[in-house]
Amino acid sequence: MKFWDKNKRLICNLCFILLLFAVLVIIQYTAPSTSMWFSVIRKVCTFSLAAVAMNLLNGFTGLFSLGQAGFMLLGAYAYSIFTISSDMRTTVFRNYGDSVVTFCLPMVLALIIAGLVAAFFAFLIGLPVLRLKSDYLAIATLGFAEIVRGIVQLTQFGPVTNGPDPINNFTSPKNILVYAAIAGICISIIILLINSTYGRALKAIRDDEIAAEAMGINLAKHKQISFVISSFFCGIAGAMFAMCNSAVSAVSFTSAMTYQILLVVVIGGIGSISGSIIAAFIYYASSEWWLKFLDLETVTKTGTKIPLLGPGFRMVVFSVLIMIVVLFFRKGIMGTKEISVYDGIIKIKNLLCGKKEGAK
């Protein structure tokens, strides 16, 4: 009983996570192979991690960065280059001779390297740009992402990045449980960081830099830590994006990708991990599945064509829905709150028993 009293919230949350995992197992082994569930869940896992990583920087540290697409690109290229089978390298890099990398790594090790590559460049770029604030930091990181996207397409780097040609034939699992496991482990690590002493220091910097510095917090050190860790997980998210598409091309990592991630963060709530996950599911399920019928021209039995329905109308409706959400949820769906299964159970219990909120 004492163990339950001390760990009741943790136990309830773990049971909820196990329930979600069980649902994914059922979908993986019972849904038809053509089901949209597979595509949507893979993308939700990928961009949930990217949004949570961005939230660590923007929501919990107060640094406005727009370089996420660049770090995802670095992670995607690093993962794909290191997981191409040895016998396929000549085919993939046929326009540039032999590849500089001549060996193939296991998926887990390649994912870690993808994150480390992104973190390394984040460390280098962070030394000068983290001296900037607000819009200037955003512009600098956005510029970095565009520079990286241009560099990897140069023919001079062809033996490493395959130049402007896409990279394929690398390890690309389709099992949604793999994506869920990667995203779940990475997000759990971020949650542990946020709830640690470093996380409290980051929140203090976000709330008031002067007060945080007066309390003895090293601003430059903690900003650099947040920037590097956020970029590390963006690199892993980039590798997951490459796995989703089974190919890597620099044209996919435009600034529009960063804006999508930022939109997910804002819709979910800046400073809410669970909000980012919920918003990622709503965003990608709606834009790529639930509203897909709006792009199909529909004709009634009498031969009358339903007006407006046709290519492009889906995004019009989706944009209107986003505007409505932003107008009615000024702080996002979750604001700065997090989902607590135990607290939800208590509220439902009190509601059923006729007790007021807060009553035991």
Short mmCIF file of C-alpha atoms in Angstrom, two decimals:
data_model
loop_
_atom_site.label_atom_id
_atom_site.label_comp_id
_atom_site.label_asym_id
_atom_site.label_seq_id
_atom_site.Cartn_x
_atom_site.Cartn_y
_atom_site.Cartn_z
CA MET A 1 0.00 0.00 0.00
CA LYS A 2 2.86 2.36 0.81
CA PHE A 3 4.43 1.56 -2.56
CA TRP A 4 1.15 2.49 -4.30
CA ASP A 5 0.84 5.76 -2.37
CA LYS A 6 4.37 6.80 -3.35
CA ASN A 7 4.23 5.71 -6.99
CA LYS A 8 0.54 5.87 -7.94
CA ARG A 9 0.98 8.51 -10.66
CA LEU A 10 3.97 6.68 -12.17
CA ILE A 11 2.12 3.34 -12.12
CA CYS A 12 -0.99 4.82 -13.77
CA ASN A 13 1.06 6.52 -16.47
CA LEU A 14 3.03 3.32 -17.16
CA CYS A 15 -0.21 1.34 -17.45
CA PHE A 16 -1.51 3.93 -19.91
CA ILE A 17 1.67 3.66 -21.98
CA LEU A 18 1.41 -0.13 -22.00
CA LEU A 19 -2.20 0.20 -23.16
CA LEU A 20 -1.14 2.44 -26.05
CA PHE A 21 1.61 0.00 -26.98
CA ALA A 22 -0.94 -2.86 -26.93
CA VAL A 23 -3.15 -0.87 -29.32
CA LEU A 24 -0.19 -0.41 -31.67
CA VAL A 25 0.53 -4.15 -31.53
CA ILE A 26 -3.09 -4.87 -32.49
CA ILE A 27 -2.91 -2.40 -35.39
CA GLN A 28 0.41 -3.81 -36.60
CA TYR A 29 -0.79 -7.41 -36.75
CA THR A 30 -4.49 -7.04 -37.60
CA ALA A 31 -4.84 -4.00 -39.90
CA PRO A 32 -4.53 -4.59 -43.67
CA SER A 33 -1.16 -3.69 -45.18
CA THR A 34 -2.77 -0.85 -47.17
CA SER A 35 -4.24 0.80 -44.07
CA MET A 36 -3.44 4.48 -43.56
CA TRP A 37 -2.77 3.70 -39.91
CA PHE A 38 0.78 2.61 -40.75
CA SER A 39 1.74 5.74 -42.67
CA VAL A 40 0.12 8.09 -40.15
CA ILE A 41 1.58 6.44 -37.04
CA ARG A 42 5.08 6.42 -38.51
CA LYS A 43 4.83 10.14 -39.28
CA VAL A 44 3.23 10.90 -35.90
CA CYS A 45 6.09 9.14 -34.08
CA THR A 46 8.67 10.99 -36.19
CA PHE A 47 7.23 14.47 -35.82
CA SER A 48 6.19 13.96 -32.19
CA LEU A 49 9.87 13.52 -31.39
CA ALA A 50 10.83 16.52 -33.55
CA ALA A 51 8.14 18.68 -31.89
CA VAL A 52 9.14 17.61 -28.36
CA ALA A 53 12.79 18.34 -29.20
CA MET A 54 11.78 21.77 -30.49
CA ASN A 55 9.65 22.32 -27.40
CA LEU A 56 12.66 21.60 -25.20
CA LEU A 57 14.40 24.54 -26.83
CA ASN A 58 11.53 26.94 -27.56
CA GLY A 59 9.10 26.07 -24.77
CA PHE A 60 11.32 25.12 -21.82
CA THR A 61 14.44 27.21 -22.47
CA GLY A 62 12.90 30.20 -24.23
CA LEU A 63 15.22 30.07 -27.27
CA PHE A 64 13.45 30.68 -30.57
CA SER A 65 15.23 28.44 -33.09
CA LEU A 66 14.13 27.64 -36.65
CA GLY A 67 16.95 25.32 -37.64
CA GLN A 68 15.17 22.02 -36.96
CA ALA A 69 14.93 21.04 -40.64
CA GLY A 70 18.69 21.45 -41.00
CA PHE A 71 19.46 19.19 -38.04
CA MET A 72 16.92 16.64 -39.26
CA LEU A 73 18.62 16.71 -42.66
CA LEU A 74 22.00 15.99 -41.06
CA GLY A 75 20.52 13.10 -39.10
CA ALA A 76 18.73 11.69 -42.13
CA TYR A 77 21.86 11.76 -44.30
CA ALA A 78 24.07 10.32 -41.56
CA TYR A 79 21.64 7.45 -40.92
CA SER A 80 21.14 6.62 -44.59
CA ILE A 81 24.84 6.73 -45.45
CA PHE A 82 25.79 4.37 -42.61
CA THR A 83 23.02 1.80 -43.21
CA ILE A 84 23.40 1.17 -46.96
CA SER A 85 24.40 -2.44 -47.50
CA SER A 86 27.94 -2.84 -48.84
CA ASP A 87 26.83 -4.52 -52.08
CA MET A 88 24.45 -1.64 -52.91
CA ARG A 89 26.87 1.27 -52.44
CA THR A 90 28.15 1.12 -56.00
CA THR A 91 24.57 1.31 -57.29
CA VAL A 92 23.54 4.18 -55.01
CA PHE A 93 26.67 6.26 -55.66
CA ARG A 94 26.95 5.26 -59.32
CA ASN A 95 27.41 8.88 -60.47
CA TYR A 96 30.28 9.54 -58.06
CA GLY A 97 32.31 6.35 -58.04
CA ASP A 98 32.81 4.61 -54.72
CA SER A 99 31.28 5.91 -51.49
CA VAL A 100 33.64 7.31 -48.86
CA VAL A 101 31.88 5.13 -46.26
CA THR A 102 32.37 1.48 -47.15
CA PHE A 103 30.76 -0.32 -44.21
CA CYS A 104 27.22 -0.85 -42.89
CA LEU A 105 26.17 -0.27 -39.27
CA PRO A 106 23.24 -1.70 -37.28
CA MET A 107 20.14 0.47 -37.13
CA VAL A 108 20.44 1.44 -33.44
CA LEU A 109 24.09 2.49 -33.77
CA ALA A 110 23.29 4.45 -36.94
CA LEU A 111 20.47 6.28 -35.12
CA ILE A 112 22.86 7.31 -32.35
CA ILE A 113 25.41 8.51 -34.91
CA ALA A 114 22.66 10.48 -36.69
CA GLY A 115 21.92 12.27 -33.43
CA LEU A 116 25.60 12.83 -32.68
CA VAL A 117 26.25 14.36 -36.12
CA ALA A 118 23.39 16.82 -35.62
CA ALA A 119 24.56 17.55 -32.06
CA PHE A 120 28.14 18.18 -33.25
CA PHE A 121 27.05 20.78 -35.80
CA ALA A 122 24.68 22.28 -33.21
CA PHE A 123 27.62 22.69 -30.84
CA LEU A 124 29.67 24.45 -33.52
CA ILE A 125 26.88 26.73 -34.70
CA GLY A 126 25.72 27.34 -31.14
CA LEU A 127 28.98 29.00 -30.09
CA PRO A 128 28.28 32.16 -32.14
CA VAL A 129 24.48 32.16 -32.63
CA LEU A 130 23.42 31.56 -29.02
CA ARG A 131 24.75 35.03 -28.24
CA LEU A 132 21.79 36.30 -30.25
CA LYS A 133 18.25 36.59 -28.91
CA SER A 134 14.69 36.30 -30.14
CA ASP A 135 14.18 36.97 -33.87
CA TYR A 136 17.91 37.25 -34.57
CA LEU A 137 18.51 33.72 -33.25
CA ALA A 138 15.61 32.43 -35.35
CA ILE A 139 16.99 34.04 -38.52
CA ALA A 140 20.52 32.74 -37.85
CA THR A 141 19.38 29.14 -37.29
CA LEU A 142 17.04 29.31 -40.30
CA GLY A 143 19.96 30.50 -42.40
CA PHE A 144 22.08 27.61 -41.09
CA ALA A 145 19.41 25.10 -42.18
CA GLU A 146 19.31 26.56 -45.69
CA ILE A 147 23.12 26.57 -45.94
CA VAL A 148 23.31 22.91 -44.94
CA ARG A 149 20.59 22.01 -47.44
CA GLY A 150 22.55 23.71 -50.20
CA ILE A 151 25.92 22.22 -49.24
CA VAL A 152 24.81 18.56 -49.20
CA GLN A 153 23.57 18.93 -52.80
CA LEU A 154 26.96 20.06 -54.15
CA THR A 155 28.55 17.60 -56.55
CA GLN A 156 31.86 18.04 -54.71
CA PHE A 157 30.33 16.14 -51.79
CA GLY A 158 28.88 13.46 -54.08
CA PRO A 159 31.01 10.57 -52.69
CA VAL A 160 29.55 11.34 -49.24
CA THR A 161 26.03 12.74 -49.78
CA ASN A 162 25.36 11.57 -53.37
CA GLY A 163 25.09 15.23 -54.41
CA PRO A 164 21.65 16.26 -55.69
CA ASP A 165 20.67 12.61 -56.22
CA PRO A 166 18.56 10.87 -53.55
CA ILE A 167 19.99 8.15 -51.32
CA ASN A 168 18.08 4.87 -51.07
CA ASN A 169 18.60 1.16 -50.38
CA PHE A 170 19.32 1.75 -46.69
CA THR A 171 17.75 0.11 -43.63
CA SER A 172 14.11 1.20 -43.54
CA PRO A 173 11.84 -0.83 -41.22
CA LYS A 174 8.09 -0.60 -41.79
CA ASN A 175 6.98 -2.01 -38.42
CA ILE A 176 5.25 0.82 -36.52
CA LEU A 177 6.40 -0.68 -33.21
CA VAL A 178 9.99 0.23 -34.14
CA TYR A 179 9.04 3.87 -34.66
CA ALA A 180 6.96 3.93 -31.47
CA ALA A 181 9.85 2.43 -29.47
CA ILE A 182 12.38 4.95 -30.81
CA ALA A 183 10.09 7.93 -30.22
CA GLY A 184 9.01 6.64 -26.80
CA ILE A 185 12.56 6.12 -25.52
CA CYS A 186 13.77 9.50 -26.81
CA ILE A 187 10.77 11.43 -25.44
CA SER A 188 11.15 9.67 -22.09
CA ILE A 189 14.78 10.83 -21.92
CA ILE A 190 13.68 14.41 -22.66
CA ILE A 191 11.03 14.20 -19.91
CA LEU A 192 13.66 12.97 -17.42
CA LEU A 193 15.89 15.89 -18.43
CA ILE A 194 13.09 18.43 -17.99
CA ASN A 195 12.34 17.09 -14.50
CA SER A 196 16.01 17.13 -13.47
CA THR A 197 18.00 20.01 -11.98
CA TYR A 198 19.11 20.94 -15.51
CA GLY A 199 15.47 21.14 -16.56
CA ARG A 200 14.63 23.45 -13.69
CA ALA A 201 17.57 25.64 -14.66
CA LEU A 202 16.31 25.80 -18.25
CA LYS A 203 12.86 26.85 -17.05
CA ALA A 204 14.44 29.53 -14.87
CA ILE A 205 16.30 30.90 -17.92
CA ARG A 206 13.04 30.90 -19.87
CA ASP A 207 11.18 32.81 -17.16
CA ASP A 208 13.84 35.41 -16.33
CA GLU A 209 17.45 35.32 -17.51
CA ILE A 210 18.61 38.01 -15.11
CA ALA A 211 17.11 36.26 -12.09
CA ALA A 212 18.48 32.92 -13.25
CA GLU A 213 21.97 34.35 -13.59
CA ALA A 214 21.67 35.95 -10.15
CA MET A 215 20.89 32.49 -8.75
CA GLY A 216 24.20 31.19 -10.12
CA ILE A 217 22.98 29.54 -13.33
CA ASN A 218 25.53 29.67 -16.14
CA LEU A 219 23.38 31.00 -19.00
CA ALA A 220 25.78 30.19 -21.85
CA LYS A 221 26.41 26.64 -20.62
CA HIS A 222 22.76 25.74 -20.12
CA LYS A 223 21.65 27.30 -23.41
CA GLN A 224 24.34 25.31 -25.19
CA ILE A 225 23.26 22.10 -23.45
CA SER A 226 19.63 22.68 -24.41
CA PHE A 227 20.55 23.53 -28.01
CA VAL A 228 22.80 20.49 -28.45
CA ILE A 229 20.38 18.02 -26.83
CA SER A 230 17.44 19.37 -28.83
CA SER A 231 19.47 19.04 -32.04
CA PHE A 232 20.55 15.50 -31.08
CA PHE A 233 16.93 14.34 -30.95
CA CYS A 234 16.10 16.32 -34.10
CA GLY A 235 18.85 14.31 -35.80
CA ILE A 236 17.20 11.06 -34.68
CA ALA A 237 13.84 12.38 -35.88
CA GLY A 238 15.48 13.10 -39.25
CA ALA A 239 16.70 9.51 -39.40
CA MET A 240 13.15 8.33 -38.65
CA PHE A 241 11.86 10.56 -41.45
CA ALA A 242 14.32 8.91 -43.82
CA MET A 243 13.10 5.50 -42.64
CA CYS A 244 9.49 6.56 -43.34
CA ASN A 245 10.25 7.62 -46.91
CA SER A 246 12.79 4.89 -47.70
CA ALA A 247 14.83 7.59 -49.44
CA VAL A 248 16.66 10.78 -48.53
CA SER A 249 16.73 13.95 -50.60
CA ALA A 250 17.64 17.45 -49.49
CA VAL A 251 14.56 18.90 -51.22
CA SER A 252 12.37 17.40 -48.46
CA PHE A 253 14.07 19.40 -45.68
CA THR A 254 12.89 22.89 -46.54
CA SER A 255 11.97 25.64 -44.10
CA ALA A 256 8.34 24.51 -44.52
CA MET A 257 9.23 21.40 -42.48
CA THR A 258 10.40 23.58 -39.59
CA TYR A 259 7.20 25.62 -39.79
CA GLN A 260 5.13 22.42 -39.64
CA ILE A 261 6.97 21.34 -36.49
CA LEU A 262 6.53 24.81 -34.98
CA LEU A 263 2.82 24.68 -35.80
CA VAL A 264 2.51 21.34 -34.01
CA VAL A 265 4.27 22.82 -30.96
CA VAL A 266 1.99 25.88 -30.92
CA ILE A 267 -1.20 23.85 -31.39
CA GLY A 268 -0.22 21.43 -28.63
CA GLY A 269 0.99 24.13 -26.26
CA ILE A 270 4.43 25.69 -25.88
CA GLY A 271 5.85 24.02 -22.80
CA SER A 272 3.76 20.83 -22.93
CA ILE A 273 5.25 17.49 -23.96
CA SER A 274 1.93 15.64 -24.09
CA GLY A 275 0.45 18.58 -26.01
CA SER A 276 3.08 18.20 -28.73
CA ILE A 277 2.31 14.48 -29.07
CA ILE A 278 -1.46 15.03 -29.23
CA ALA A 279 -1.06 17.88 -31.74
CA ALA A 280 1.24 15.77 -33.94
CA PHE A 281 -1.40 13.05 -34.15
CA ILE A 282 -4.22 15.51 -34.88
CA TYR A 283 -2.14 17.41 -37.46
CA TYR A 284 -0.92 14.47 -39.53
CA ALA A 285 -4.01 12.30 -39.17
CA SER A 286 -6.19 15.21 -40.33
CA SER A 287 -3.99 16.51 -43.12
CA GLU A 288 -3.07 13.12 -44.61
CA TRP A 289 -6.02 10.88 -43.77
CA TRP A 290 -9.25 12.16 -42.28
CA LEU A 291 -9.66 15.10 -44.69
CA LYS A 292 -8.32 13.30 -47.74
CA PHE A 293 -11.82 12.85 -49.20
CA LEU A 294 -12.02 16.63 -49.72
CA ASP A 295 -9.49 16.33 -52.56
CA LEU A 296 -11.69 13.90 -54.50
CA GLU A 297 -14.13 15.21 -57.08
CA THR A 298 -17.56 13.83 -56.16
CA VAL A 299 -20.53 13.49 -58.50
CA THR A 300 -24.03 12.67 -57.26
CA LYS A 301 -26.28 10.01 -58.83
CA THR A 302 -28.02 12.71 -60.86
CA GLY A 303 -24.68 13.75 -62.37
CA THR A 304 -24.31 16.93 -60.32
CA LYS A 305 -20.78 17.71 -59.26
CA ILE A 306 -20.46 18.77 -55.61
CA PRO A 307 -18.90 22.26 -55.64
CA LEU A 308 -15.45 22.97 -54.15
CA LEU A 309 -14.52 19.30 -53.67
CA GLY A 310 -11.35 18.70 -55.65
CA PRO A 311 -7.53 18.81 -55.52
CA GLY A 312 -6.30 21.34 -52.97
CA PHE A 313 -9.58 21.84 -51.10
CA ARG A 314 -8.38 19.61 -48.25
CA MET A 315 -5.63 22.08 -47.31
CA VAL A 316 -8.10 24.98 -47.43
CA VAL A 317 -10.37 23.28 -44.89
CA PHE A 318 -7.39 22.15 -42.84
CA SER A 319 -6.02 25.71 -42.67
CA VAL A 320 -9.41 27.01 -41.52
CA LEU A 321 -9.52 24.37 -38.78
CA ILE A 322 -6.04 25.38 -37.61
CA MET A 323 -7.13 29.03 -37.45
CA ILE A 324 -10.15 28.03 -35.34
CA VAL A 325 -7.97 26.04 -32.94
CA VAL A 326 -5.51 28.91 -32.56
CA LEU A 327 -8.33 31.42 -31.98
CA PHE A 328 -10.11 29.38 -29.28
CA PHE A 329 -7.02 27.86 -27.69
CA ARG A 330 -4.68 30.81 -27.35
CA LYS A 331 -2.13 28.76 -25.37
CA GLY A 332 -2.61 25.59 -27.38
CA ILE A 333 -4.63 22.49 -26.59
CA MET A 334 -2.72 21.70 -23.40
CA GLY A 335 -1.15 25.08 -22.64
CA THR A 336 1.69 24.28 -20.23
CA LYS A 337 -0.12 21.34 -18.63
CA GLU A 338 0.67 17.66 -19.01
CA ILE A 339 -1.63 14.66 -19.13
CA SER A 340 -1.80 12.79 -15.83
CA VAL A 341 -3.78 9.56 -16.02
CA TYR A 342 -4.09 9.34 -12.22
CA ASP A 343 -5.43 12.89 -11.90
CA GLY A 344 -7.89 12.15 -14.70
CA ILE A 345 -9.14 9.05 -12.89
CA ILE A 346 -9.61 11.03 -9.67
CA LYS A 347 -11.56 13.76 -11.49
CA ILE A 348 -13.84 11.18 -13.14
CA LYS A 349 -14.35 9.45 -9.79
CA ASN A 350 -15.25 12.72 -8.09
CA LEU A 351 -17.59 13.61 -10.94
CA LEU A 352 -19.40 10.26 -10.71
CA CYS A 353 -19.61 10.53 -6.92
CA GLY A 354 -20.92 14.09 -7.10
CA LYS A 355 -17.89 15.60 -5.36
CA LYS A 356 -16.45 18.98 -6.22
CA GLU A 357 -13.10 19.24 -7.98
CA GLY A 358 -10.28 18.98 -5.46
CA ALA A 359 -12.28 16.97 -2.95
CA LYS A 360 -10.76 13.72 -1.75
#
